[in-house]
Coordinates of C-alpha atoms in Angstrom, one line a residue:
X1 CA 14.2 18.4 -3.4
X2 CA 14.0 15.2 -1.2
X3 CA 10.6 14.8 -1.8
X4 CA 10.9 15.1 -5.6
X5 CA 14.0 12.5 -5.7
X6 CA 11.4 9.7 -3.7
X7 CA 8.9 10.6 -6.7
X8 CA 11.0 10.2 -9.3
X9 CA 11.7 6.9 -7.8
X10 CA 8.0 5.4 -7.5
X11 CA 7.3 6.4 -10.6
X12 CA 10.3 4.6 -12.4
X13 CA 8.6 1.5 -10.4
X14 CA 5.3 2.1 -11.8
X15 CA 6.5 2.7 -15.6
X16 CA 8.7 -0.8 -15.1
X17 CA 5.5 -2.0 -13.7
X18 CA 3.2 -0.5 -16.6
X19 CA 6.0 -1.6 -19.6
X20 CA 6.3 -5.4 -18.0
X21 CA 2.2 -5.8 -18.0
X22 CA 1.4 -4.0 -21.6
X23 CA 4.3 -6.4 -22.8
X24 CA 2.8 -9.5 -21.0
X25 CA -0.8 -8.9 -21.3
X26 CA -0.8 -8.9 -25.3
X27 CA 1.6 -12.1 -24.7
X28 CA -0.5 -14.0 -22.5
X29 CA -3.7 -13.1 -24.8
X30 CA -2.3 -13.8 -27.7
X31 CA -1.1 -17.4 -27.4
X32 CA -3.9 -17.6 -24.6
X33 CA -6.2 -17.5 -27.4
X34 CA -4.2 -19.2 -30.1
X35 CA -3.6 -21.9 -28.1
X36 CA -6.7 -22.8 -25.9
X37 CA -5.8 -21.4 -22.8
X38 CA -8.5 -20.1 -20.3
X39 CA -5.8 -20.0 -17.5
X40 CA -3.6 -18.1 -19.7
X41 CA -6.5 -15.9 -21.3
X42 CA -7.3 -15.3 -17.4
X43 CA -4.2 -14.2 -16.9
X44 CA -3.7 -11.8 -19.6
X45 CA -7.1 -10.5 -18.6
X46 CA -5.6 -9.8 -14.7
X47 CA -2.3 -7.9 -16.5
X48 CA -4.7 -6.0 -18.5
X49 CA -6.5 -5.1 -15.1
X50 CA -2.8 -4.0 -13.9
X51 CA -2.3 -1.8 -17.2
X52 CA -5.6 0.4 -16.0
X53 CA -4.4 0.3 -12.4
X54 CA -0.8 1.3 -12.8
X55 CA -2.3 4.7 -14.8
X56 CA -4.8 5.1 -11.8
X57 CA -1.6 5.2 -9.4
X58 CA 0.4 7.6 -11.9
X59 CA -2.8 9.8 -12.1
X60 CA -2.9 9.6 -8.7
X61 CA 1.2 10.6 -8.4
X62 CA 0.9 13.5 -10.8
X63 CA -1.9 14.8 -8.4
X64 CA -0.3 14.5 -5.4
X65 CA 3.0 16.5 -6.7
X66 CA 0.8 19.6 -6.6
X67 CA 1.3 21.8 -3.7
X68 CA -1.1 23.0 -0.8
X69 CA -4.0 25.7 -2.0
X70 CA -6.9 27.1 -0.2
X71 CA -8.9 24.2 -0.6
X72 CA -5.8 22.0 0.2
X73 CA -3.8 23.2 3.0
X74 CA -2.3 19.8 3.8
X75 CA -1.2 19.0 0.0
X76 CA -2.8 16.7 -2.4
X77 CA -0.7 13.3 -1.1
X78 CA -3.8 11.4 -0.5
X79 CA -4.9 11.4 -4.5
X80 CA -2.1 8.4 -4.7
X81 CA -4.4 7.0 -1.6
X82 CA -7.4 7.1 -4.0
X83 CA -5.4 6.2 -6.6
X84 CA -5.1 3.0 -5.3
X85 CA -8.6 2.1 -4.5
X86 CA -9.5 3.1 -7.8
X87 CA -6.9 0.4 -8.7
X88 CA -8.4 -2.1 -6.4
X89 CA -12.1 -1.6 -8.0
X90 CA -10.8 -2.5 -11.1
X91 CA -9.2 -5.8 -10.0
X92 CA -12.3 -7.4 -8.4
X93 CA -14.6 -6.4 -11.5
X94 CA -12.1 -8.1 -13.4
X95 CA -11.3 -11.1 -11.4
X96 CA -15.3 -11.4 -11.3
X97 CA -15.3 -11.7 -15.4
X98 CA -12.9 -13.9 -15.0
X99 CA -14.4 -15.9 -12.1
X100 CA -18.2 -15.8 -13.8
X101 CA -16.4 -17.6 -17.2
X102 CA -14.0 -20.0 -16.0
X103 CA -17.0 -21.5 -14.3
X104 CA -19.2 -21.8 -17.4
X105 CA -16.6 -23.3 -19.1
X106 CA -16.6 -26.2 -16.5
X107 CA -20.7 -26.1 -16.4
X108 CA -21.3 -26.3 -19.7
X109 CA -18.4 -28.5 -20.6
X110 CA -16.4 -26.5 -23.4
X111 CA -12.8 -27.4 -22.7
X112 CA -9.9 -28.2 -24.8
X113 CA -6.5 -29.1 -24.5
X114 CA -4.1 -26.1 -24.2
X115 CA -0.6 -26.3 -25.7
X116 CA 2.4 -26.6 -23.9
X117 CA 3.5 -23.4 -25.3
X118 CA 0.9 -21.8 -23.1
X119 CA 2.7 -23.1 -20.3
X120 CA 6.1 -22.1 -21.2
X121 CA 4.4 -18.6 -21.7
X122 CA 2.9 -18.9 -18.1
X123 CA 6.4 -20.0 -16.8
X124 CA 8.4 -16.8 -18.3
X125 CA 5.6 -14.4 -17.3
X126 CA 6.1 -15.4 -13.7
X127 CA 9.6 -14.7 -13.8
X128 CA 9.2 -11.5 -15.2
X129 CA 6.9 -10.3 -12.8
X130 CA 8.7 -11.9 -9.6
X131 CA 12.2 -9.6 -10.9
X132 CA 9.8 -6.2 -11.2
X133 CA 8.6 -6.9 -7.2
X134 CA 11.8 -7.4 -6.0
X135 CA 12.7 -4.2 -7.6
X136 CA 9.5 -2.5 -6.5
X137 CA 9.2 -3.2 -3.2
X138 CA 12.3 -2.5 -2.6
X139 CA 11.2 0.8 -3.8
X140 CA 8.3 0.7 -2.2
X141 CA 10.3 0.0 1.4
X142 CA 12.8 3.3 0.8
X143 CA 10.2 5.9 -0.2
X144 CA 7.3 4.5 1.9
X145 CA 4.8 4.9 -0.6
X146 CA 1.4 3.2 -0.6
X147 CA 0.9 3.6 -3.9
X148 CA 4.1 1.8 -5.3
X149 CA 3.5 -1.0 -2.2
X150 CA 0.3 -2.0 -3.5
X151 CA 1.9 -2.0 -7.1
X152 CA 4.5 -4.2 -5.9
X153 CA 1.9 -6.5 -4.2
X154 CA 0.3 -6.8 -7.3
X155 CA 3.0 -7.4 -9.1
X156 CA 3.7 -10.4 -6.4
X157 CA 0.4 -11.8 -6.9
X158 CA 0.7 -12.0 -10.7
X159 CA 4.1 -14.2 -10.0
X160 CA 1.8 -16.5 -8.4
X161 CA -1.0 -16.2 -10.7
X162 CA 1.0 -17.1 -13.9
X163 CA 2.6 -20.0 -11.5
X164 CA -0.9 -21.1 -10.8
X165 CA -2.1 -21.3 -14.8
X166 CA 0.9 -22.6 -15.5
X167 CA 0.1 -25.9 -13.2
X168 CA -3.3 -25.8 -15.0
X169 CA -2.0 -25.9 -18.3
X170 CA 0.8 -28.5 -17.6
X171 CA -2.4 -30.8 -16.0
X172 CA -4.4 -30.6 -18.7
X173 CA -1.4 -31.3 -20.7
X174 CA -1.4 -34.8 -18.8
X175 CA -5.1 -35.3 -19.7
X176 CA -6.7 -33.4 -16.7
X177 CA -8.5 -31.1 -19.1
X178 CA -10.8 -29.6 -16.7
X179 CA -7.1 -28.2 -14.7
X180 CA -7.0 -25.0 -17.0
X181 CA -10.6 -24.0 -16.4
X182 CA -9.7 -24.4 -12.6
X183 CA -6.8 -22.9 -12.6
X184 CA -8.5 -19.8 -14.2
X185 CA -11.2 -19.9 -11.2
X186 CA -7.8 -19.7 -8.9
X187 CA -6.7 -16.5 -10.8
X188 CA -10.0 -15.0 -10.5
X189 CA -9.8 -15.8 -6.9
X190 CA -6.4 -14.0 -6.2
X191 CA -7.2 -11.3 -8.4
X192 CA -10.3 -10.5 -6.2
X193 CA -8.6 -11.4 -3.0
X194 CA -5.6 -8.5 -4.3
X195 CA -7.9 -6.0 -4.9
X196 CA -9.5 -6.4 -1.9
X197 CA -6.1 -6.0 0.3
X198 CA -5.6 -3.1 -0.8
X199 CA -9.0 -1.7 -1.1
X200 CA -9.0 -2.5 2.9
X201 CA -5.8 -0.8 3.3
X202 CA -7.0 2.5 1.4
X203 CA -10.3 2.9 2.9
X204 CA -8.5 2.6 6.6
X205 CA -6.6 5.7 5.5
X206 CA -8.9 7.4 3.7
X207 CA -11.2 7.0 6.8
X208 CA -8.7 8.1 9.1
X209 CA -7.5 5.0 10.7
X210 CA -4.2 4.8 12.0
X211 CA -2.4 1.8 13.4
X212 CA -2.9 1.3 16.8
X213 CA 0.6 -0.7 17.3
X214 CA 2.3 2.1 15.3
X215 CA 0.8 4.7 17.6
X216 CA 2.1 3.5 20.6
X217 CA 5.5 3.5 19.0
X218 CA 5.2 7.3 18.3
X219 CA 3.7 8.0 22.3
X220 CA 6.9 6.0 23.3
X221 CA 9.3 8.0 21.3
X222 CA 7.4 11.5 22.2
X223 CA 7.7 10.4 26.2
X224 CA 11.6 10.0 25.4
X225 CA 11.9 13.5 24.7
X226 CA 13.7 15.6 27.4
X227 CA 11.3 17.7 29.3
X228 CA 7.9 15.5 28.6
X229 CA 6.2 14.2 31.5
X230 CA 2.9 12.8 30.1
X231 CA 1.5 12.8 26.8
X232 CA -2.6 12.4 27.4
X233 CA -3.7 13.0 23.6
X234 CA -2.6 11.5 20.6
X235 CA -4.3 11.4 17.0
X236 CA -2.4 10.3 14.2
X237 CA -3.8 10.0 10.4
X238 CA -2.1 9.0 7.2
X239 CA -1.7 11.5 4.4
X240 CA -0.2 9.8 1.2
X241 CA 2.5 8.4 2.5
X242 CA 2.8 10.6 5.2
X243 CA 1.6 11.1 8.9
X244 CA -0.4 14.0 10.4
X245 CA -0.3 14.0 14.1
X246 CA -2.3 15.8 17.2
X247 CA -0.3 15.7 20.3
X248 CA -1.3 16.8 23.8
X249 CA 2.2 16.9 26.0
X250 CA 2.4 17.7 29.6
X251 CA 5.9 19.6 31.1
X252 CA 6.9 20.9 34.4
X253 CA 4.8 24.4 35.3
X254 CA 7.4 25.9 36.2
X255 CA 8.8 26.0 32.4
X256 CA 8.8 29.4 30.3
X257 CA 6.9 29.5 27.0
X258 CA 10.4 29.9 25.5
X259 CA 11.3 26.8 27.1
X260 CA 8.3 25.1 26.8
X261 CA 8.9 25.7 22.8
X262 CA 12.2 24.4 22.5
X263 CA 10.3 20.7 23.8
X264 CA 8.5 20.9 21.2
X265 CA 10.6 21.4 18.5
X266 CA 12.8 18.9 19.5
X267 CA 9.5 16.8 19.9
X268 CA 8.8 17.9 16.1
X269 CA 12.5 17.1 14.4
X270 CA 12.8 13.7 16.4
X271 CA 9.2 12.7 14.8
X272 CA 9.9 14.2 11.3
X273 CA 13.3 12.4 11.7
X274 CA 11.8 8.5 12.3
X275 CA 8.5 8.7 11.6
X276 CA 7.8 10.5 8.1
X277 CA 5.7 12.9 10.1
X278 CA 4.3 15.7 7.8
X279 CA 2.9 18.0 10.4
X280 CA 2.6 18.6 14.0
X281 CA 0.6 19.9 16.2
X282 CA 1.8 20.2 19.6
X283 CA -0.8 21.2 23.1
X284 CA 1.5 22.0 25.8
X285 CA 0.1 21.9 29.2
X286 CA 1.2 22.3 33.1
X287 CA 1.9 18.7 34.6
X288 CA 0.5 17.7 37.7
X289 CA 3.2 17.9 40.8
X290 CA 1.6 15.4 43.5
X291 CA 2.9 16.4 46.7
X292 CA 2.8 13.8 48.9
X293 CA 2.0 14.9 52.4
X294 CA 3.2 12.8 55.7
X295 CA 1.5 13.0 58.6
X296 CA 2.5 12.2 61.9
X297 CA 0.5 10.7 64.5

């Protein structure tokens, strides 16, 4: 029931992410165009980029509500995980249309004045999209989902991008012409540089990576644990936005296996409890008793 309340929640975040970019993208395009606007056109084109990617991630959520099969035993949670690269191919193909014409507009010389309405349109865009990332990663922070966090970075970076065009278009105003071309090339730039955050981020996960820092945090806790002496294995992977863990823990040898139990499971719940940890598996074995041994001369 938990985990259906913290999908309910990223996917209100994505919808309020999908609504605010078809509404902006046929905005920014429109008077983009109308007006003479290759910043603003740009960024139309980078909403339209976020309209595909936010349906990737809500694919990607709708898969990863299924339960474990026989092919699955671990769930489907990492089909938000490819969700989100998916996502992130889509933003540097764009940014790279955008990127390729913004510069043959300044090569060949094709540039006119933009209104200032295109500016205006830049200016309330931006404010738009830095209200839905508050709200998302907020979101994002609560339910600890990768999906929705690279949603809400997104939606960040398109704050900054409809900032950027609107400088452009303001310069141009003031008879810098070639500003809006340039400012387009900056769009393309953070369009690219956004999709490949979180194409980095996916592809350590989908990989297996795990963060080093993080995993020292989770050896600390599991030493903390009444009746560990020494943990001498640890493998930790992400899976959606949870955590799959291998842990080798070493108790006194003098401990019954009913004992021996009861460390782990309260090894399991104190995980499960601050981590997010979706399963455990726990190797118990004897720990070493050096004896020291005095001798007298």
């Amino acid at each position: 029931m938990a985990e259906q309340k913290v999908q309910a929640k990223v996917e209100r975040g994505v919808y309020l992410s999908l609504a605010a970019y078809i509404v902006l993208s046929f905005l920014k395009l429109g008077i983009g165009w109308l007006y003479s606007s290759e910043a603003l056109v740009a960024d139309g084109l980078n909403n339209s980029t976020d309209i595909l990617a936010s349906l990737a991630v809500l694919i990607g959520l709708k898969i990863s509500k299924k339960p474990a099969d026989l092919d699955h035993p671990y769930g489907h949670l990492r089909a938000e995980t490819i969700a989100s690269m998916v996502a992130s191919f889509i933003m540097v193909v764009i940014g790279l249309e955008v990127l390729i014409s913004a510069i043959k507009s300044i090569v060949v010389f094709e540039i006119e004045p933009p209104s200032m309405i295109a500016g205006m349109t830049a200016i309330f865009s931006a404010l738009v999209m830095l209200g839905v990332y508050r709200y998302n990663i907020r979101l994002a922070r609560q339910t600890e989902s990768q999906g929705l966090k690279a949603a809400a970075l997104d939606n960040r970076s398109d704050a900054f991008v409809s900032i950027g065009a609107a400088v452009g278009i303001f310069g141009a105003q003031l008879g810098v012409v070639w500003l809006d071309p340039l400012a387009a090339i900056l769009v393309a730039i953070m369009i690219i540089k956004t999709g490949w955050d979180i194409f980095y981020e996916t592809s350590h996960n989908l990989s297996d990576g795990f963060d080093y820092e993080e995993g020292k945090r989770i050896e600390k806790q599991i030493l903390n644990v009444q009746g560990v002496k020494q943990v001498t294995d640890l493998k930790a992977r992400k899976h959606g936005n949870s955590v799959i863990l291998d842990v080798t823990i070493h108790v006194h040898p003098d401990l019954n296996v009913i004992e021996s139990h009861s460390i782990t499971e309260k090894l399991e719940a104190e995980l499960r409890r601050k981590y997010k940890v979706e399963s455990i598996s726990v190797h118990v074995e004897p720990h070493e008793i050096r004896k020291e041994v005095e001798t007298n001369e």
